[in-house]
Amino acid sequence: MAVSGENLRIDGDRLWDSLMEMAKIGPGIAGGNNRQTLTDEDAEGRDLFKSWCDEAGLSMGVDKMGTMFMTREGTDPDALPVYVGSHLDTQPTGGKYDGVLGVLGALEAVRSMNDFGIRTKHPIVVVNWANEEGARFAPAMMASGVFAGEIPLEYAYGRKDLEGKTYGAELERIGWKGDEEVGSRKMHAYYELHIEQGPILEAEGKDIGVVTHCQGLWWLEFTLTGREAHTGSTPMEMRVNAGLAMARVLEMVQQVAMSEQPGAVAGVGQMQFSPNSRNVLPGSVVFTVDLRTPSQDKLDRMRAEIERRAAEICEEIGVQCGVEAVGHFDPVTFDETLVGNVRKAAEELGYSHLDIISGAGHDACWAAKVAPATMVMCPCVKGISHNEAEEISKDWATAGAEVLFRAVLETAEI
Ligand code: GLV
Ligand code: MN
Ligand code: MN
Ligand code: MN
């Protein structure tokens, strides 16, 4: 059949139903999801996704990091596949769409190809990248980082959660350690659909974000070591208070980001006091600074400034200051041709669109190291994400998946 123009649509109801079905696995406490990497809920989500892929006629490969690659064959045996995907793992208090929309949107594109009887020259591979969130095991986008050759496999296996369990052991435990060498696949191109996780598209009244860049990131894990002491009986001048040092570092991080406006953010999302008792001054505090900006210069400058000033603060208080980089990627420029395909698809389908820079990190950022890559974004309500209150409309999801479908077909060649 002729597949062009107006008739090239996906099934928005089917996509939405699948999103709602997946959201039943690992329900959160406030309407969202807690389906963290390599938990039993992650395994259950993978099983459900696989069952849908089986129905759609896709064959599965799993690599040694646990990433799922679901293949729809192409007509040319020599053509490299077009990869399309995102992640099914969530934050501990995550939403129903962060990552999930990209995986199920890719599946919906394949289901629609089946409905239309479309054969593509290039195979299509729907991907569920393992451990995108990095909430349980830092860094984020870990499996795609290993795939791109940027993170060593053994380092990834050794990463620990707060209970001291390793990635490698937990991957074996849930039974999703595959046998494929990580990164052994070659990609013709990579597309990822994602919610914006920021407020711009909704505020501008646009249906689609054409993602041209992604900002760079450092995760700096600080370990401040002071002296554990009784909070009642230790005179103020005798305290070596790691908690006080942390508070000053937090304020300093805020100042550094403010001094680089516009276009820079930094903050702290995770901290552990030890021993974390009301009447003990903490002997040590571990916390992670997350800093991001689209500018390489600013990224380097902010990291250096934060480390320098943290050392100064700690010296003043007499606290020891250790810092380890536990996550990093440079700012990314996405592939011009693929970005053009997304823009063209939005135009052909009659969707309003805006060029944007991704504020969040995505597996597409690592995929861009090894293949032409880009992303499609759709709005989310008030920009809220990494929050169980994350919300999108069925129309937004449909528009995003439709643009994805059309751009992928452009690259995979009918
Ligand atoms: C990953 O989700 C990130 O942007 O932190
Ligand atoms: Mn995500
Ligand atoms: Mn996320
Ligand atoms: Mn992300």
CSV table of C-alpha atoms and ligand atoms in Angstrom, one decimal:
chain,number,residue,atom,x,y,z
A,1,MET,CA,0.0,0.0,0.0
A,2,ALA,CA,1.1,3.6,-0.5
A,3,VAL,CA,2.3,4.9,2.8
A,4,SER,CA,2.5,8.6,2.8
A,5,GLY,CA,1.1,11.8,4.1
A,6,GLU,CA,-2.0,11.7,6.3
A,7,ASN,CA,-2.4,8.0,6.5
A,8,LEU,CA,0.9,7.4,8.2
A,9,ARG,CA,-0.4,7.4,11.8
A,10,ILE,CA,0.2,5.2,14.8
A,11,ASP,CA,-2.5,3.8,17.1
A,12,GLY,CA,-2.5,6.3,20.0
A,13,ASP,CA,-5.0,4.3,22.1
A,14,ARG,CA,-2.9,1.1,21.9
A,15,LEU,CA,0.2,3.1,22.9
A,16,TRP,CA,-1.6,4.6,25.9
A,17,ASP,CA,-3.1,1.3,27.0
A,18,SER,CA,0.4,-0.2,26.9
A,19,LEU,CA,1.8,2.7,29.0
A,20,MET,CA,-1.0,2.2,31.6
A,21,GLU,CA,-0.3,-1.6,31.7
A,22,MET,CA,3.4,-1.1,32.3
A,23,ALA,CA,2.6,1.4,35.0
A,24,LYS,CA,0.9,-1.3,37.0
A,25,ILE,CA,4.3,-2.9,37.6
A,26,GLY,CA,6.2,-1.4,40.5
A,27,PRO,CA,3.5,1.1,41.5
A,28,GLY,CA,4.8,4.1,43.5
A,29,ILE,CA,3.2,5.5,46.6
A,30,ALA,CA,1.8,8.6,44.9
A,31,GLY,CA,0.5,7.5,41.5
A,32,GLY,CA,3.8,7.0,39.8
A,33,ASN,CA,6.3,4.1,39.7
A,34,ASN,CA,9.1,2.6,41.6
A,35,ARG,CA,10.7,0.2,39.1
A,36,GLN,CA,14.3,0.6,39.9
A,37,THR,CA,17.1,-1.1,38.0
A,38,LEU,CA,17.6,-4.8,38.6
A,39,THR,CA,14.8,-5.1,41.1
A,40,ASP,CA,12.1,-7.8,40.9
A,41,GLU,CA,9.8,-5.1,39.4
A,42,ASP,CA,12.4,-4.3,36.7
A,43,ALA,CA,12.4,-8.1,35.8
A,44,GLU,CA,8.6,-8.1,35.7
A,45,GLY,CA,8.5,-5.0,33.4
A,46,ARG,CA,11.0,-6.7,31.1
A,47,ASP,CA,8.9,-9.9,30.9
A,48,LEU,CA,5.8,-7.8,30.0
A,49,PHE,CA,7.7,-5.9,27.4
A,50,LYS,CA,9.2,-9.1,26.0
A,51,SER,CA,5.7,-10.7,25.7
A,52,TRP,CA,4.5,-7.7,23.6
A,53,CYS,CA,7.6,-7.9,21.4
A,54,ASP,CA,7.0,-11.7,20.9
A,55,GLU,CA,3.4,-10.8,19.8
A,56,ALA,CA,4.9,-8.2,17.3
A,57,GLY,CA,7.2,-10.9,15.9
A,58,LEU,CA,10.5,-9.4,17.2
A,59,SER,CA,13.5,-11.6,18.1
A,60,MET,CA,15.5,-10.9,21.3
A,61,GLY,CA,19.1,-10.4,22.0
A,62,VAL,CA,20.4,-9.4,25.5
A,63,ASP,CA,23.9,-8.1,26.2
A,64,LYS,CA,26.1,-8.7,29.3
A,65,MET,CA,24.8,-5.4,30.8
A,66,GLY,CA,21.2,-6.6,30.6
A,67,THR,CA,20.1,-4.3,27.7
A,68,MET,CA,17.3,-5.8,25.6
A,69,PHE,CA,17.5,-5.6,21.8
A,70,MET,CA,14.3,-6.6,20.0
A,71,THR,CA,14.7,-7.0,16.2
A,72,ARG,CA,12.3,-6.6,13.3
A,73,GLU,CA,14.1,-7.9,10.2
A,74,GLY,CA,14.7,-5.7,7.2
A,75,THR,CA,14.7,-6.6,3.5
A,76,ASP,CA,18.5,-6.1,3.0
A,77,PRO,CA,20.6,-8.6,4.8
A,78,ASP,CA,23.6,-6.3,4.6
A,79,ALA,CA,21.9,-3.2,6.0
A,80,LEU,CA,22.7,-2.1,9.6
A,81,PRO,CA,19.7,-1.7,11.9
A,82,VAL,CA,18.1,1.5,13.0
A,83,TYR,CA,17.9,1.4,16.8
A,84,VAL,CA,15.0,3.0,18.6
A,85,GLY,CA,14.4,3.0,22.3
A,86,SER,CA,14.9,4.3,25.8
A,87,HIS,CA,14.5,2.7,29.3
A,88,LEU,CA,11.9,1.0,31.4
A,89,ASP,CA,13.7,1.5,34.8
A,90,THR,CA,12.5,4.4,36.9
A,91,GLN,CA,13.5,6.6,39.8
A,92,PRO,CA,12.5,5.5,43.3
A,93,THR,CA,9.7,8.1,43.0
A,94,GLY,CA,9.5,8.1,39.2
A,95,GLY,CA,6.7,8.9,36.8
A,96,LYS,CA,4.9,6.6,34.4
A,97,TYR,CA,6.5,8.1,31.2
A,98,ASP,CA,10.2,8.9,31.8
A,99,GLY,CA,11.9,6.4,29.6
A,100,VAL,CA,8.8,4.2,29.2
A,101,LEU,CA,7.3,6.4,26.5
A,102,GLY,CA,10.5,6.0,24.4
A,103,VAL,CA,10.5,2.2,24.6
A,104,LEU,CA,6.8,1.7,24.1
A,105,GLY,CA,6.7,4.4,21.5
A,106,ALA,CA,9.3,2.5,19.6
A,107,LEU,CA,7.3,-0.7,20.0
A,108,GLU,CA,4.2,1.1,18.8
A,109,ALA,CA,6.1,2.2,15.7
A,110,VAL,CA,6.9,-1.4,15.0
A,111,ARG,CA,3.3,-2.5,15.7
A,112,SER,CA,2.2,0.1,13.2
A,113,MET,CA,4.7,-1.1,10.6
A,114,ASN,CA,3.1,-4.5,11.0
A,115,ASP,CA,-0.4,-3.1,10.6
A,116,PHE,CA,0.5,-1.2,7.5
A,117,GLY,CA,2.5,-4.2,6.1
A,118,ILE,CA,5.5,-2.0,5.8
A,119,ARG,CA,8.9,-3.7,5.1
A,120,THR,CA,12.0,-1.6,5.7
A,121,LYS,CA,15.3,-2.0,4.1
A,122,HIS,CA,17.2,-1.7,7.4
A,123,PRO,CA,16.2,-3.9,10.3
A,124,ILE,CA,14.6,-2.0,13.3
A,125,VAL,CA,15.8,-2.8,16.8
A,126,VAL,CA,13.7,-1.7,19.7
A,127,VAL,CA,16.0,-1.1,22.7
A,128,ASN,CA,15.4,-1.2,26.5
A,129,TRP,CA,18.7,0.1,27.9
A,130,ALA,CA,19.6,-1.2,31.3
A,131,ASN,CA,20.1,1.3,34.2
A,132,GLU,CA,19.4,4.6,32.6
A,133,GLU,CA,18.4,6.3,35.8
A,134,GLY,CA,21.5,5.7,37.9
A,135,ALA,CA,19.3,6.1,41.0
A,136,ARG,CA,20.3,2.7,42.4
A,137,PHE,CA,23.7,2.3,40.7
A,138,ALA,CA,25.6,5.4,39.6
A,139,PRO,CA,26.2,6.6,37.0
A,140,ALA,CA,23.1,7.2,35.0
A,141,MET,CA,23.0,5.8,31.4
A,142,MET,CA,25.4,3.1,32.5
A,143,ALA,CA,24.6,0.3,30.0
A,144,SER,CA,24.6,2.7,27.0
A,145,GLY,CA,27.9,4.1,28.4
A,146,VAL,CA,29.4,0.7,28.4
A,147,PHE,CA,27.9,0.0,24.9
A,148,ALA,CA,29.6,3.2,23.6
A,149,GLY,CA,33.0,2.1,25.1
A,150,GLU,CA,33.0,5.0,27.6
A,151,ILE,CA,32.5,3.0,30.8
A,152,PRO,CA,34.4,-0.2,31.5
A,153,LEU,CA,32.2,-3.3,31.9
A,154,GLU,CA,34.0,-4.5,35.1
A,155,TYR,CA,33.6,-1.0,36.6
A,156,ALA,CA,29.9,-1.2,35.9
A,157,TYR,CA,29.6,-4.6,37.4
A,158,GLY,CA,31.2,-3.4,40.6
A,159,ARG,CA,29.0,-0.4,41.2
A,160,LYS,CA,27.1,-0.7,44.5
A,161,ASP,CA,23.7,0.3,45.7
A,162,LEU,CA,23.2,1.8,49.2
A,163,GLU,CA,22.9,-1.8,50.6
A,164,GLY,CA,26.3,-2.7,49.1
A,165,LYS,CA,24.8,-5.0,46.5
A,166,THR,CA,26.7,-4.9,43.2
A,167,TYR,CA,25.3,-4.4,39.7
A,168,GLY,CA,26.9,-7.6,38.5
A,169,ALA,CA,25.4,-9.7,41.3
A,170,GLU,CA,21.9,-8.2,41.0
A,171,LEU,CA,21.9,-8.6,37.2
A,172,GLU,CA,22.6,-12.4,37.7
A,173,ARG,CA,20.0,-12.6,40.4
A,174,ILE,CA,17.1,-11.3,38.3
A,175,GLY,CA,18.2,-13.5,35.4
A,176,TRP,CA,18.8,-10.9,32.8
A,177,LYS,CA,22.5,-11.2,32.2
A,178,GLY,CA,22.7,-11.9,28.4
A,179,ASP,CA,25.6,-13.4,26.5
A,180,GLU,CA,26.2,-10.7,23.9
A,181,GLU,CA,29.4,-8.7,24.2
A,182,VAL,CA,28.4,-5.1,25.1
A,183,GLY,CA,28.9,-2.8,22.2
A,184,SER,CA,29.4,-5.5,19.6
A,185,ARG,CA,26.4,-4.3,17.6
A,186,LYS,CA,26.8,-1.7,14.9
A,187,MET,CA,24.1,0.9,14.5
A,188,HIS,CA,23.0,2.6,11.3
A,189,ALA,CA,21.2,5.3,13.4
A,190,TYR,CA,19.6,5.8,16.8
A,191,TYR,CA,16.4,7.6,17.7
A,192,GLU,CA,14.9,8.1,21.1
A,193,LEU,CA,11.5,9.5,22.1
A,194,HIS,CA,11.3,11.1,25.5
A,195,ILE,CA,9.2,13.5,27.5
A,196,GLU,CA,10.9,16.8,27.9
A,197,GLN,CA,11.2,16.7,31.7
A,198,GLY,CA,11.2,20.5,31.6
A,199,PRO,CA,8.6,23.3,31.1
A,200,ILE,CA,9.5,24.8,27.7
A,201,LEU,CA,7.3,22.9,25.2
A,202,GLU,CA,4.2,23.2,27.2
A,203,ALA,CA,4.8,26.9,27.9
A,204,GLU,CA,5.4,27.6,24.3
A,205,GLY,CA,2.4,25.6,23.2
A,206,LYS,CA,4.4,23.2,21.0
A,207,ASP,CA,3.6,19.6,20.3
A,208,ILE,CA,7.2,18.4,19.5
A,209,GLY,CA,10.7,19.2,20.6
A,210,VAL,CA,13.3,18.8,17.9
A,211,VAL,CA,16.3,18.0,20.0
A,212,THR,CA,19.5,19.5,18.6
A,213,HIS,CA,21.8,19.1,21.6
A,214,CYS,CA,22.1,17.7,25.1
A,215,GLN,CA,23.8,19.4,28.0
A,216,GLY,CA,27.0,17.9,29.5
A,217,LEU,CA,27.2,16.6,33.1
A,218,TRP,CA,29.4,15.9,36.0
A,219,TRP,CA,28.4,13.9,39.1
A,220,LEU,CA,30.9,14.7,41.8
A,221,GLU,CA,30.7,12.5,44.9
A,222,PHE,CA,32.1,14.2,48.0
A,223,THR,CA,33.2,12.4,51.1
A,224,LEU,CA,33.7,14.8,54.0
A,225,THR,CA,35.3,13.4,57.0
A,226,GLY,CA,35.0,15.1,60.4
A,227,ARG,CA,34.9,13.8,64.0
A,228,GLU,CA,31.9,12.0,65.4
A,229,ALA,CA,31.0,13.6,68.7
A,230,HIS,CA,28.2,14.1,71.2
A,231,THR,CA,26.0,17.0,70.1
A,232,GLY,CA,25.3,18.1,73.7
A,233,SER,CA,28.6,17.9,75.4
A,234,THR,CA,31.0,19.0,72.7
A,235,PRO,CA,31.7,22.7,72.8
A,236,MET,CA,31.2,24.6,69.6
A,237,GLU,CA,34.9,25.5,69.2
A,238,MET,CA,35.9,21.8,69.5
A,239,ARG,CA,33.7,20.4,66.8
A,240,VAL,CA,34.9,19.1,63.5
A,241,ASN,CA,31.5,19.0,61.9
A,242,ALA,CA,31.2,17.3,58.5
A,243,GLY,CA,27.5,18.3,58.4
A,244,LEU,CA,28.4,22.0,58.7
A,245,ALA,CA,31.0,21.7,55.9
A,246,MET,CA,28.4,20.0,53.7
A,247,ALA,CA,25.9,22.8,54.3
A,248,ARG,CA,28.4,25.4,53.2
A,249,VAL,CA,29.4,23.4,50.2
A,250,LEU,CA,25.7,23.2,49.2
A,251,GLU,CA,25.4,26.9,49.4
A,252,MET,CA,28.6,27.4,47.4
A,253,VAL,CA,27.4,25.0,44.7
A,254,GLN,CA,24.3,27.2,44.3
A,255,GLN,CA,26.4,30.3,44.0
A,256,VAL,CA,28.6,28.8,41.4
A,257,ALA,CA,25.6,27.8,39.2
A,258,MET,CA,24.0,31.3,39.7
A,259,SER,CA,27.3,33.0,38.6
A,260,GLU,CA,27.1,31.1,35.3
A,261,GLN,CA,23.6,32.1,34.3
A,262,PRO,CA,22.0,31.6,31.9
A,263,GLY,CA,22.5,28.0,30.9
A,264,ALA,CA,23.9,26.2,33.9
A,265,VAL,CA,22.4,24.2,36.8
A,266,ALA,CA,23.9,22.5,39.8
A,267,GLY,CA,22.4,20.9,43.0
A,268,VAL,CA,22.6,18.0,45.4
A,269,GLY,CA,20.0,15.2,45.3
A,270,GLN,CA,21.6,12.5,47.5
A,271,MET,CA,23.3,12.7,50.8
A,272,GLN,CA,24.1,10.2,53.6
A,273,PHE,CA,25.0,11.3,57.1
A,274,SER,CA,27.0,8.9,59.2
A,275,PRO,CA,26.0,7.6,61.7
A,276,ASN,CA,22.8,9.7,61.0
A,277,SER,CA,21.7,9.9,64.6
A,278,ARG,CA,20.0,13.0,66.1
A,279,ASN,CA,22.5,13.5,68.9
A,280,VAL,CA,25.8,12.6,67.1
A,281,LEU,CA,27.7,15.2,65.1
A,282,PRO,CA,28.3,13.3,61.8
A,283,GLY,CA,31.7,11.8,61.4
A,284,SER,CA,31.3,11.6,57.7
A,285,VAL,CA,28.9,12.9,55.0
A,286,VAL,CA,28.7,11.6,51.5
A,287,PHE,CA,26.8,13.6,48.9
A,288,THR,CA,26.7,14.0,45.1
A,289,VAL,CA,26.8,17.3,43.3
A,290,ASP,CA,25.0,17.1,39.9
A,291,LEU,CA,26.1,19.9,37.6
A,292,ARG,CA,25.1,20.5,34.0
A,293,THR,CA,25.4,23.0,31.2
A,294,PRO,CA,25.4,22.8,27.4
A,295,SER,CA,28.7,24.7,27.3
A,296,GLN,CA,32.0,22.7,27.5
A,297,ASP,CA,33.8,25.7,28.9
A,298,LYS,CA,31.3,26.3,31.6
A,299,LEU,CA,31.3,22.6,32.5
A,300,ASP,CA,35.0,22.5,33.0
A,301,ARG,CA,35.1,25.8,34.8
A,302,MET,CA,32.2,24.9,37.2
A,303,ARG,CA,33.8,21.6,38.1
A,304,ALA,CA,37.1,23.2,38.9
A,305,GLU,CA,35.5,26.0,40.8
A,306,ILE,CA,33.3,23.7,42.9
A,307,GLU,CA,36.3,21.4,43.8
A,308,ARG,CA,38.5,24.4,44.6
A,309,ARG,CA,36.0,26.1,46.9
A,310,ALA,CA,34.9,22.9,48.6
A,311,ALA,CA,38.5,22.2,49.6
A,312,GLU,CA,38.8,25.8,51.0
A,313,ILE,CA,35.6,25.4,53.0
A,314,CYS,CA,36.6,22.1,54.4
A,315,GLU,CA,40.1,23.3,55.3
A,316,GLU,CA,38.5,26.2,57.3
A,317,ILE,CA,36.4,23.8,59.3
A,318,GLY,CA,39.1,21.2,59.6
A,319,VAL,CA,37.2,18.5,57.7
A,320,GLN,CA,38.9,16.2,55.2
A,321,CYS,CA,37.5,16.5,51.7
A,322,GLY,CA,37.5,13.7,49.2
A,323,VAL,CA,35.9,13.9,45.7
A,324,GLU,CA,35.3,11.2,43.1
A,325,ALA,CA,33.7,11.8,39.7
A,326,VAL,CA,31.0,9.1,39.4
A,327,GLY,CA,29.3,10.3,36.3
A,328,HIS,CA,30.2,12.4,33.3
A,329,PHE,CA,29.5,13.2,29.7
A,330,ASP,CA,30.4,16.1,27.5
A,331,PRO,CA,27.7,18.2,25.8
A,332,VAL,CA,26.3,16.5,22.8
A,333,THR,CA,25.4,17.7,19.3
A,334,PHE,CA,22.9,15.4,17.6
A,335,ASP,CA,23.2,14.4,14.0
A,336,GLU,CA,22.0,17.0,11.5
A,337,THR,CA,20.3,14.7,9.1
A,338,LEU,CA,18.4,12.8,11.8
A,339,VAL,CA,17.4,16.1,13.4
A,340,GLY,CA,16.2,17.3,10.0
A,341,ASN,CA,14.1,14.1,9.7
A,342,VAL,CA,12.4,14.8,13.0
A,343,ARG,CA,11.6,18.4,12.0
A,344,LYS,CA,10.3,17.3,8.6
A,345,ALA,CA,8.1,14.5,10.2
A,346,ALA,CA,6.6,17.0,12.6
A,347,GLU,CA,5.9,19.4,9.7
A,348,GLU,CA,4.4,16.7,7.4
A,349,LEU,CA,2.1,15.6,10.3
A,350,GLY,CA,1.0,19.1,11.0
A,351,TYR,CA,2.5,19.3,14.5
A,352,SER,CA,4.0,22.5,15.9
A,353,HIS,CA,7.6,22.2,16.9
A,354,LEU,CA,10.5,23.9,18.5
A,355,ASP,CA,14.3,23.2,18.5
A,356,ILE,CA,15.4,22.5,22.1
A,357,ILE,CA,18.4,21.4,24.1
A,358,SER,CA,17.9,18.4,26.4
A,359,GLY,CA,18.4,19.3,30.0
A,360,ALA,CA,18.3,15.7,31.1
A,361,GLY,CA,20.8,13.0,30.1
A,362,HIS,CA,19.6,10.2,27.9
A,363,ASP,CA,21.0,7.0,26.3
A,364,ALA,CA,20.9,8.9,23.1
A,365,CYS,CA,23.9,10.9,24.4
A,366,TRP,CA,26.0,7.8,24.5
A,367,ALA,CA,24.6,6.4,21.3
A,368,ALA,CA,25.6,9.6,19.6
A,369,LYS,CA,29.3,8.5,20.2
A,370,VAL,CA,28.9,5.5,18.0
A,371,ALA,CA,26.2,6.4,15.5
A,372,PRO,CA,24.2,9.2,14.1
A,373,ALA,CA,21.6,9.9,16.8
A,374,THR,CA,18.8,12.2,17.8
A,375,MET,CA,15.7,12.5,20.0
A,376,VAL,CA,12.1,13.5,19.7
A,377,MET,CA,10.5,15.2,22.7
A,378,CYS,CA,6.9,15.8,23.8
A,379,PRO,CA,5.7,18.1,26.5
A,380,CYS,CA,5.0,17.1,30.1
A,381,VAL,CA,2.7,18.9,32.4
A,382,LYS,CA,4.4,21.9,34.1
A,383,GLY,CA,7.8,20.3,33.2
A,384,ILE,CA,7.4,18.0,36.3
A,385,SER,CA,9.5,14.8,36.1
A,386,HIS,CA,11.6,12.6,38.5
A,387,ASN,CA,8.4,13.0,40.5
A,388,GLU,CA,5.4,10.6,40.8
A,389,ALA,CA,3.2,13.5,39.7
A,390,GLU,CA,4.7,13.4,36.2
A,391,GLU,CA,1.9,13.7,33.6
A,392,ILE,CA,1.4,13.9,29.9
A,393,SER,CA,-1.6,13.8,27.6
A,394,LYS,CA,-2.5,11.0,25.3
A,395,ASP,CA,-2.4,13.5,22.4
A,396,TRP,CA,1.2,14.5,23.3
A,397,ALA,CA,2.3,10.8,23.5
A,398,THR,CA,0.6,10.1,20.2
A,399,ALA,CA,2.2,13.1,18.4
A,400,GLY,CA,5.6,12.1,19.7
A,401,ALA,CA,5.3,8.5,18.6
A,402,GLU,CA,3.9,9.5,15.2
A,403,VAL,CA,6.9,11.8,14.6
A,404,LEU,CA,9.2,9.0,15.8
A,405,PHE,CA,7.5,6.5,13.5
A,406,ARG,CA,7.9,8.7,10.5
A,407,ALA,CA,11.5,9.8,11.1
A,408,VAL,CA,12.5,6.1,11.7
A,409,LEU,CA,10.9,5.1,8.4
A,410,GLU,CA,12.8,7.8,6.6
A,411,THR,CA,16.1,6.4,7.9
A,412,ALA,CA,15.2,2.7,7.7
A,413,GLU,CA,13.9,3.2,4.1
A,414,ILE,CA,10.7,1.7,2.9
B,1,GLV,C1,19.2,10.8,33.9
B,1,GLV,O1,18.0,10.4,33.9
B,1,GLV,C2,19.6,12.1,34.2
B,1,GLV,O2,19.5,13.0,33.3
B,1,GLV,O3,20.0,12.3,35.3
B,2,MN,MN,14.6,9.0,31.0
B,3,MN,MN,14.9,9.8,34.5
B,4,MN,MN,17.5,10.4,31.8
